[in-house]
PDB file of C-alpha atoms and ligand atoms in Angstrom:
ATOM      1  CA  MET A   1      -5.297 -77.056 -84.417  1.00  0.00           C
ATOM      2  CA  THR A   2      -7.750 -74.210 -84.945  1.00  0.00           C
ATOM      3  CA  THR A   3      -8.352 -72.134 -88.327  1.00  0.00           C
ATOM      4  CA  ASN A   4      -9.853 -69.001 -88.750  1.00  0.00           C
ATOM      5  CA  PRO A   5     -14.071 -69.235 -89.875  1.00  0.00           C
ATOM      6  CA  LEU A   6     -14.451 -69.708 -93.437  1.00  0.00           C
ATOM      7  CA  PRO A   7     -16.032 -66.294 -95.041  1.00  0.00           C
ATOM      8  CA  ILE A   8     -19.117 -67.453 -97.198  1.00  0.00           C
ATOM      9  CA  ALA A   9     -21.617 -65.649 -99.126  1.00  0.00           C
ATOM     10  CA  VAL A  10     -25.219 -67.288 -99.090  1.00  0.00           C
ATOM     11  CA  LEU A  11     -27.446 -66.532-102.396  1.00  0.00           C
ATOM     12  CA  ILE A  12     -30.959 -67.178-101.850  1.00  0.00           C
ATOM     13  CA  SER A  13     -34.684 -66.768-103.678  1.00  0.00           C
ATOM     14  CA  GLY A  14     -37.047 -68.123-101.275  1.00  0.00           C
ATOM     15  CA  ASN A  15     -37.527 -69.830 -98.343  1.00  0.00           C
ATOM     16  CA  GLY A  16     -34.417 -70.306 -96.848  1.00  0.00           C
ATOM     17  CA  SER A  17     -34.454 -73.063 -95.228  1.00  0.00           C
ATOM     18  CA  ASN A  18     -30.697 -74.610 -96.236  1.00  0.00           C
ATOM     19  CA  LEU A  19     -29.656 -71.003 -95.402  1.00  0.00           C
ATOM     20  CA  GLN A  20     -31.345 -71.897 -91.568  1.00  0.00           C
ATOM     21  CA  ALA A  21     -29.486 -75.135 -91.409  1.00  0.00           C
ATOM     22  CA  ILE A  22     -25.968 -73.384 -92.177  1.00  0.00           C
ATOM     23  CA  ILE A  23     -26.711 -70.536 -89.676  1.00  0.00           C
ATOM     24  CA  ASP A  24     -27.765 -73.422 -87.076  1.00  0.00           C
ATOM     25  CA  ALA A  25     -24.679 -75.183 -87.443  1.00  0.00           C
ATOM     26  CA  ILE A  26     -22.571 -72.226 -87.283  1.00  0.00           C
ATOM     27  CA  THR A  27     -24.233 -71.619 -83.908  1.00  0.00           C
ATOM     28  CA  ASN A  28     -23.329 -75.293 -82.828  1.00  0.00           C
ATOM     29  CA  GLY A  29     -19.757 -74.944 -83.884  1.00  0.00           C
ATOM     30  CA  LEU A  30     -19.420 -75.200 -87.833  1.00  0.00           C
ATOM     31  CA  ASN A  31     -15.882 -73.322 -88.357  1.00  0.00           C
ATOM     32  CA  ALA A  32     -17.735 -70.465 -91.032  1.00  0.00           C
ATOM     33  CA  THR A  33     -18.940 -67.147 -90.576  1.00  0.00           C
ATOM     34  CA  ILE A  34     -21.655 -65.980 -93.275  1.00  0.00           C
ATOM     35  CA  LYS A  35     -20.597 -62.131 -94.644  1.00  0.00           C
ATOM     36  CA  ILE A  36     -23.266 -62.015 -96.317  1.00  0.00           C
ATOM     37  CA  VAL A  37     -26.775 -63.273 -97.886  1.00  0.00           C
ATOM     38  CA  ILE A  38     -27.725 -62.231-101.212  1.00  0.00           C
ATOM     39  CA  SER A  39     -31.124 -62.804-102.629  1.00  0.00           C
ATOM     40  CA  ASN A  40     -32.512 -61.672-106.473  1.00  0.00           C
ATOM     41  CA  ASN A  41     -36.258 -61.865-104.381  1.00  0.00           C
ATOM     42  CA  ALA A  42     -37.058 -58.993-102.039  1.00  0.00           C
ATOM     43  CA  ASP A  43     -40.004 -61.342-100.901  1.00  0.00           C
ATOM     44  CA  ALA A  44     -37.610 -63.804-100.150  1.00  0.00           C
ATOM     45  CA  PHE A  45     -38.210 -65.198 -96.392  1.00  0.00           C
ATOM     46  CA  GLY A  46     -34.503 -66.164 -95.972  1.00  0.00           C
ATOM     47  CA  LEU A  47     -33.731 -62.390 -95.863  1.00  0.00           C
ATOM     48  CA  ARG A  48     -36.125 -61.991 -92.906  1.00  0.00           C
ATOM     49  CA  ARG A  49     -33.815 -65.486 -91.614  1.00  0.00           C
ATOM     50  CA  ALA A  50     -30.788 -63.557 -92.131  1.00  0.00           C
ATOM     51  CA  GLU A  51     -31.552 -60.582 -90.287  1.00  0.00           C
ATOM     52  CA  GLN A  52     -32.847 -62.476 -87.400  1.00  0.00           C
ATOM     53  CA  ALA A  53     -29.765 -64.053 -87.351  1.00  0.00           C
ATOM     54  CA  GLU A  54     -28.316 -60.192 -87.325  1.00  0.00           C
ATOM     55  CA  ILE A  55     -26.225 -61.253 -90.640  1.00  0.00           C
ATOM     56  CA  PRO A  56     -26.145 -58.708 -93.617  1.00  0.00           C
ATOM     57  CA  THR A  57     -28.309 -59.023 -96.198  1.00  0.00           C
ATOM     58  CA  LYS A  58     -28.231 -57.640 -99.857  1.00  0.00           C
ATOM     59  CA  ILE A  59     -31.152 -57.388-102.579  1.00  0.00           C
ATOM     60  CA  ILE A  60     -29.613 -57.669-105.951  1.00  0.00           C
ATOM     61  CA  ASP A  61     -32.960 -57.765-107.810  1.00  0.00           C
ATOM     62  CA  HIS A  62     -32.789 -59.336-111.505  1.00  0.00           C
ATOM     63  CA  THR A  63     -35.740 -57.290-113.319  1.00  0.00           C
ATOM     64  CA  ALA A  64     -33.829 -53.877-112.613  1.00  0.00           C
ATOM     65  CA  PHE A  65     -30.858 -55.038-115.116  1.00  0.00           C
ATOM     66  CA  LYS A  66     -31.328 -55.231-118.797  1.00  0.00           C
ATOM     67  CA  THR A  67     -29.726 -58.626-119.394  1.00  0.00           C
ATOM     68  CA  ARG A  68     -28.175 -61.766-117.570  1.00  0.00           C
ATOM     69  CA  GLU A  69     -24.586 -60.850-118.071  1.00  0.00           C
ATOM     70  CA  ALA A  70     -24.967 -56.868-116.378  1.00  0.00           C
ATOM     71  CA  PHE A  71     -27.310 -59.356-113.036  1.00  0.00           C
ATOM     72  CA  ASP A  72     -24.319 -61.122-112.881  1.00  0.00           C
ATOM     73  CA  ASP A  73     -21.707 -58.604-112.900  1.00  0.00           C
ATOM     74  CA  ALA A  74     -23.405 -56.709-109.893  1.00  0.00           C
ATOM     75  CA  LEU A  75     -23.784 -59.830-108.221  1.00  0.00           C
ATOM     76  CA  LYS A  76     -20.028 -60.778-108.678  1.00  0.00           C
ATOM     77  CA  ASN A  77     -19.269 -57.378-107.356  1.00  0.00           C
ATOM     78  CA  CYS A  78     -21.184 -57.546-104.575  1.00  0.00           C
ATOM     79  CA  ILE A  79     -19.733 -61.157-103.533  1.00  0.00           C
ATOM     80  CA  GLU A  80     -16.479 -59.918-104.010  1.00  0.00           C
ATOM     81  CA  SER A  81     -16.535 -56.688-101.737  1.00  0.00           C
ATOM     82  CA  TYR A  82     -17.006 -58.928 -98.750  1.00  0.00           C
ATOM     83  CA  ASP A  83     -14.045 -60.743 -99.577  1.00  0.00           C
ATOM     84  CA  VAL A  84     -15.965 -64.495 -98.981  1.00  0.00           C
ATOM     85  CA  GLN A  85     -14.211 -67.763 -99.868  1.00  0.00           C
ATOM     86  CA  LEU A  86     -16.917 -69.782-100.904  1.00  0.00           C
ATOM     87  CA  VAL A  87     -20.277 -68.768-102.161  1.00  0.00           C
ATOM     88  CA  VAL A  88     -23.153 -71.440-101.340  1.00  0.00           C
ATOM     89  CA  LEU A  89     -26.062 -71.510-103.684  1.00  0.00           C
ATOM     90  CA  ALA A  90     -28.960 -72.468-100.888  1.00  0.00           C
ATOM     91  CA  GLY A  91     -32.337 -72.194-103.405  1.00  0.00           C
ATOM     92  CA  PHE A  92     -31.279 -69.731-105.889  1.00  0.00           C
ATOM     93  CA  MET A  93     -33.295 -69.380-109.012  1.00  0.00           C
ATOM     94  CA  ARG A  94     -31.483 -67.727-111.427  1.00  0.00           C
ATOM     95  CA  ILE A  95     -29.286 -69.669-114.337  1.00  0.00           C
ATOM     96  CA  LEU A  96     -25.855 -67.687-113.900  1.00  0.00           C
ATOM     97  CA  SER A  97     -23.585 -66.562-116.865  1.00  0.00           C
ATOM     98  CA  ASN A  98     -20.590 -68.897-118.137  1.00  0.00           C
ATOM     99  CA  ASN A  99     -18.440 -65.779-116.855  1.00  0.00           C
ATOM    100  CA  PHE A 100     -20.051 -65.686-113.778  1.00  0.00           C
ATOM    101  CA  VAL A 101     -19.543 -69.389-113.158  1.00  0.00           C
ATOM    102  CA  GLU A 102     -16.063 -69.478-114.749  1.00  0.00           C
ATOM    103  CA  HIS A 103     -14.770 -66.349-112.206  1.00  0.00           C
ATOM    104  CA  PHE A 104     -15.258 -68.093-108.923  1.00  0.00           C
ATOM    105  CA  HIS A 105     -14.206 -71.881-110.382  1.00  0.00           C
ATOM    106  CA  GLY A 106     -13.932 -73.789-107.301  1.00  0.00           C
ATOM    107  CA  ARG A 107     -15.472 -71.140-104.956  1.00  0.00           C
ATOM    108  CA  LEU A 108     -18.823 -72.048-105.977  1.00  0.00           C
ATOM    109  CA  ILE A 109     -21.261 -74.740-104.312  1.00  0.00           C
ATOM    110  CA  ASN A 110     -24.787 -75.624-105.477  1.00  0.00           C
ATOM    111  CA  ILE A 111     -27.272 -78.373-103.474  1.00  0.00           C
ATOM    112  CA  HIS A 112     -29.899 -79.931-106.078  1.00  0.00           C
ATOM    113  CA  PRO A 113     -33.128 -81.527-105.204  1.00  0.00           C
ATOM    114  CA  SER A 114     -31.900 -84.943-107.172  1.00  0.00           C
ATOM    115  CA  LEU A 115     -29.587 -87.844-107.267  1.00  0.00           C
ATOM    116  CA  LEU A 116     -27.453 -86.267-110.275  1.00  0.00           C
ATOM    117  CA  PRO A 117     -26.642 -86.575-113.049  1.00  0.00           C
ATOM    118  CA  LYS A 118     -30.425 -87.829-112.814  1.00  0.00           C
ATOM    119  CA  TYR A 119     -32.852 -85.074-113.346  1.00  0.00           C
ATOM    120  CA  PRO A 120     -31.369 -81.568-113.453  1.00  0.00           C
ATOM    121  CA  GLY A 121     -33.525 -78.719-113.601  1.00  0.00           C
ATOM    122  CA  LEU A 122     -36.754 -78.189-111.831  1.00  0.00           C
ATOM    123  CA  HIS A 123     -40.025 -80.611-110.705  1.00  0.00           C
ATOM    124  CA  THR A 124     -37.125 -83.251-109.571  1.00  0.00           C
ATOM    125  CA  HIS A 125     -39.884 -84.596-106.751  1.00  0.00           C
ATOM    126  CA  GLU A 126     -42.811 -84.754-109.563  1.00  0.00           C
ATOM    127  CA  LYS A 127     -40.648 -86.530-112.459  1.00  0.00           C
ATOM    128  CA  VAL A 128     -39.723 -89.149-109.137  1.00  0.00           C
ATOM    129  CA  ILE A 129     -43.036 -90.030-108.348  1.00  0.00           C
ATOM    130  CA  GLU A 130     -43.978 -90.016-112.463  1.00  0.00           C
ATOM    131  CA  ASN A 131     -41.156 -92.630-112.929  1.00  0.00           C
ATOM    132  CA  LYS A 132     -41.966 -94.394-109.896  1.00  0.00           C
ATOM    133  CA  ASP A 133     -38.128 -94.246-108.774  1.00  0.00           C
ATOM    134  CA  LYS A 134     -37.676 -96.381-105.886  1.00  0.00           C
ATOM    135  CA  LYS A 135     -34.840 -94.163-104.926  1.00  0.00           C
ATOM    136  CA  HIS A 136     -34.799 -90.373-104.749  1.00  0.00           C
ATOM    137  CA  GLY A 137     -31.869 -88.247-102.912  1.00  0.00           C
ATOM    138  CA  ILE A 138     -29.911 -84.885-103.040  1.00  0.00           C
ATOM    139  CA  THR A 139     -27.055 -83.904-104.391  1.00  0.00           C
ATOM    140  CA  ILE A 140     -23.920 -81.043-103.330  1.00  0.00           C
ATOM    141  CA  HIS A 141     -22.147 -80.034-106.174  1.00  0.00           C
ATOM    142  CA  PHE A 142     -19.113 -77.678-107.532  1.00  0.00           C
ATOM    143  CA  VAL A 143     -21.154 -75.221-110.059  1.00  0.00           C
ATOM    144  CA  THR A 144     -19.588 -75.663-113.411  1.00  0.00           C
ATOM    145  CA  ASN A 145     -20.968 -74.322-116.783  1.00  0.00           C
ATOM    146  CA  ASP A 146     -23.292 -77.693-117.422  1.00  0.00           C
ATOM    147  CA  LEU A 147     -26.302 -77.161-115.575  1.00  0.00           C
ATOM    148  CA  ASP A 148     -26.614 -78.816-112.289  1.00  0.00           C
ATOM    149  CA  LEU A 149     -23.868 -81.278-113.763  1.00  0.00           C
ATOM    150  CA  GLY A 150     -20.616 -79.944-111.911  1.00  0.00           C
ATOM    151  CA  PRO A 151     -18.221 -82.368-110.137  1.00  0.00           C
ATOM    152  CA  ILE A 152     -20.105 -84.271-107.129  1.00  0.00           C
ATOM    153  CA  ILE A 153     -18.920 -83.525-103.700  1.00  0.00           C
ATOM    154  CA  ALA A 154     -21.659 -85.766-101.987  1.00  0.00           C
ATOM    155  CA  GLN A 155     -25.212 -87.473-102.213  1.00  0.00           C
ATOM    156  CA  SER A 156     -27.408 -88.746-100.022  1.00  0.00           C
ATOM    157  CA  LYS A 157     -30.282 -91.041-100.738  1.00  0.00           C
ATOM    158  CA  LEU A 158     -33.924 -91.989 -99.168  1.00  0.00           C
ATOM    159  CA  SER A 159     -36.130 -94.384-100.158  1.00  0.00           C
ATOM    160  CA  VAL A 160     -39.533 -93.855-101.925  1.00  0.00           C
ATOM    161  CA  ASP A 161     -42.147 -95.283-100.174  1.00  0.00           C
ATOM    162  CA  PRO A 162     -45.766 -96.531-102.460  1.00  0.00           C
ATOM    163  CA  ASP A 163     -47.845 -93.284-100.728  1.00  0.00           C
ATOM    164  CA  ASP A 164     -45.347 -90.268-101.186  1.00  0.00           C
ATOM    165  CA  THR A 165     -46.223 -87.812-103.195  1.00  0.00           C
ATOM    166  CA  ALA A 166     -44.469 -84.871-104.477  1.00  0.00           C
ATOM    167  CA  ALA A 167     -45.155 -82.728-101.260  1.00  0.00           C
ATOM    168  CA  SER A 168     -43.892 -85.339 -99.020  1.00  0.00           C
ATOM    169  CA  LEU A 169     -40.497 -85.997-101.077  1.00  0.00           C
ATOM    170  CA  LYS A 170     -40.025 -82.311-100.774  1.00  0.00           C
ATOM    171  CA  GLU A 171     -40.512 -82.157 -97.072  1.00  0.00           C
ATOM    172  CA  LYS A 172     -37.647 -85.219 -96.918  1.00  0.00           C
ATOM    173  CA  ILE A 173     -35.573 -84.390 -98.876  1.00  0.00           C
ATOM    174  CA  HIS A 174     -35.234 -80.654 -96.631  1.00  0.00           C
ATOM    175  CA  LEU A 175     -34.460 -82.594 -93.936  1.00  0.00           C
ATOM    176  CA  LEU A 176     -31.195 -84.755 -95.786  1.00  0.00           C
ATOM    177  CA  GLU A 177     -30.553 -81.291 -97.308  1.00  0.00           C
ATOM    178  CA  HIS A 178     -30.290 -79.727 -93.938  1.00  0.00           C
ATOM    179  CA  ARG A 179     -27.993 -82.322 -92.679  1.00  0.00           C
ATOM    180  CA  LEU A 180     -25.633 -82.343 -95.248  1.00  0.00           C
ATOM    181  CA  TYR A 181     -24.967 -79.179 -96.588  1.00  0.00           C
ATOM    182  CA  PRO A 182     -23.296 -78.210 -93.095  1.00  0.00           C
ATOM    183  CA  LYS A 183     -21.380 -81.511 -93.270  1.00  0.00           C
ATOM    184  CA  VAL A 184     -19.703 -80.652 -96.669  1.00  0.00           C
ATOM    185  CA  LEU A 185     -19.586 -76.766 -95.515  1.00  0.00           C
ATOM    186  CA  GLU A 186     -17.450 -78.274 -92.415  1.00  0.00           C
ATOM    187  CA  TRP A 187     -14.942 -80.759 -94.506  1.00  0.00           C
ATOM    188  CA  ILE A 188     -14.526 -77.431 -96.893  1.00  0.00           C
ATOM    189  CA  SER A 189     -13.659 -74.677 -93.382  1.00  0.00           C
ATOM    190  CA  ALA A 190     -11.210 -77.752 -92.230  1.00  0.00           C
ATOM    191  CA  GLY A 191      -9.653 -77.467 -95.912  1.00  0.00           C
ATOM    192  CA  ARG A 192     -10.442 -80.832 -96.685  1.00  0.00           C
ATOM    193  CA  LEU A 193     -11.884 -80.727-100.301  1.00  0.00           C
ATOM    194  CA  THR A 194     -10.243 -79.028-103.533  1.00  0.00           C
ATOM    195  CA  LEU A 195     -11.524 -79.461-106.979  1.00  0.00           C
ATOM    196  CA  GLN A 196      -8.640 -80.394-109.240  1.00  0.00           C
ATOM    197  CA  ASN A 197      -9.181 -80.451-113.013  1.00  0.00           C
ATOM    198  CA  ASP A 198     -12.975 -81.190-112.461  1.00  0.00           C
ATOM    199  CA  HIS A 199     -11.953 -83.876-109.960  1.00  0.00           C
ATOM    200  CA  VAL A 200     -13.317 -83.670-106.210  1.00  0.00           C
ATOM    201  CA  LEU A 201     -10.542 -84.039-104.219  1.00  0.00           C
ATOM    202  CA  ILE A 202     -11.061 -85.366-100.331  1.00  0.00           C
ATOM    203  CA  ASP A 203      -7.839 -85.116 -98.140  1.00  0.00           C
ATOM    204  CA  GLY A 204      -5.814 -84.798-101.685  1.00  0.00           C
ATOM    205  CA  ARG A 205      -7.265 -88.002-102.973  1.00  0.00           C
ATOM    206  CA  GLN A 206      -9.906 -88.412-105.289  1.00  0.00           C
ATOM    207  CA  ALA A 207     -13.281 -88.655-103.434  1.00  0.00           C
ATOM    208  CA  GLY A 208     -15.691 -90.880-105.899  1.00  0.00           C
ATOM    209  CA  ASN A 209     -19.290 -89.665-104.943  1.00  0.00           C
ATOM    210  CA  VAL A 210     -19.176 -89.558-100.924  1.00  0.00           C
ATOM    211  CA  GLU A 211     -22.654 -90.289 -99.514  1.00  0.00           C
ATOM    212  CA  ILE A 212     -24.116 -89.392 -96.563  1.00  0.00           C
ATOM    213  CA  SER A 213     -27.412 -91.444 -96.214  1.00  0.00           C
TER     214      SER A 213
HETATM  215  C1  GRF B   1     -33.899 -76.976-101.861  1.00  0.00           C
HETATM  216  O1  GRF B   1     -34.832 -77.860-102.448  1.00  0.00           O
HETATM  217  C2  GRF B   1     -32.727 -76.976-102.727  1.00  0.00           C
HETATM  218  O2  GRF B   1     -32.410 -78.321-103.355  1.00  0.00           O
HETATM  219  C3  GRF B   1     -33.269 -76.204-103.920  1.00  0.00           C
HETATM  220  O3  GRF B   1     -34.057 -75.724-103.677  1.00  0.00           O
HETATM  221  C4  GRF B   1     -34.543 -75.811-102.865  1.00  0.00           C
HETATM  222  C5  GRF B   1     -34.652 -74.566-101.838  1.00  0.00           C
HETATM  223  O4  GRF B   1     -35.027 -74.650-100.357  1.00  0.00           O
HETATM  224  N1  GRF B   1     -31.830 -75.708-105.123  1.00  0.00           N
HETATM  225  P1  GRF B   1     -35.113 -73.371 -98.897  1.00  0.00           P
HETATM  226  O5  GRF B   1     -35.439 -71.915-100.095  1.00  0.00           O
HETATM  227  O6  GRF B   1     -33.401 -73.536 -98.548  1.00  0.00           O
HETATM  228  O7  GRF B   1     -35.912 -73.988 -98.263  1.00  0.00           O
END
């Protein structure tokens, strides 16, 4: 059965390599369409990637707003004007207010470069090196009001080598991210993934943490 492509908005602040992975996956058959790419940063390289792929872009500069809520309202109204079913955070470096998160409950996902609940927040690769962790990885999760701690959809792990640095881990982590984000979008576009009472269900059954290595 073919279904309509899942309409999504992608929110970025920087390089946009995850955005690129999603664009490439769509080119290669992922059943989704990026209606809009929004950045809070006019210099984000991801905006160029979107333009290159002929995807509409919008800059909503957070510094032009007096409060976080005012910025989030503008963001919300912009997203809603594109009639999307899913909002994909891909390196979007703003903390979103409770109202925004509640408004998009079940339709807002994020990718985070750590094996959550370990290391929410910034500098995850540095923390892995400092703590001499043997494993590192990524998490894709629904966004709730707990920063980086919403219901987990999927994780992917790697082994940390003795000679790894924060920079080498960043590169390796990106490769995992570029595989896993399109995969999760594929599940969502096929209607396989739902969020019920803050539990992630796949094909109607409690998923636990799906892991792809
Ligand atoms: C990724 O590592 C992602 O996990 C984090 O921000 C980074 C964005 O990278 N949230 P890019 O802009 O997609 O290259």
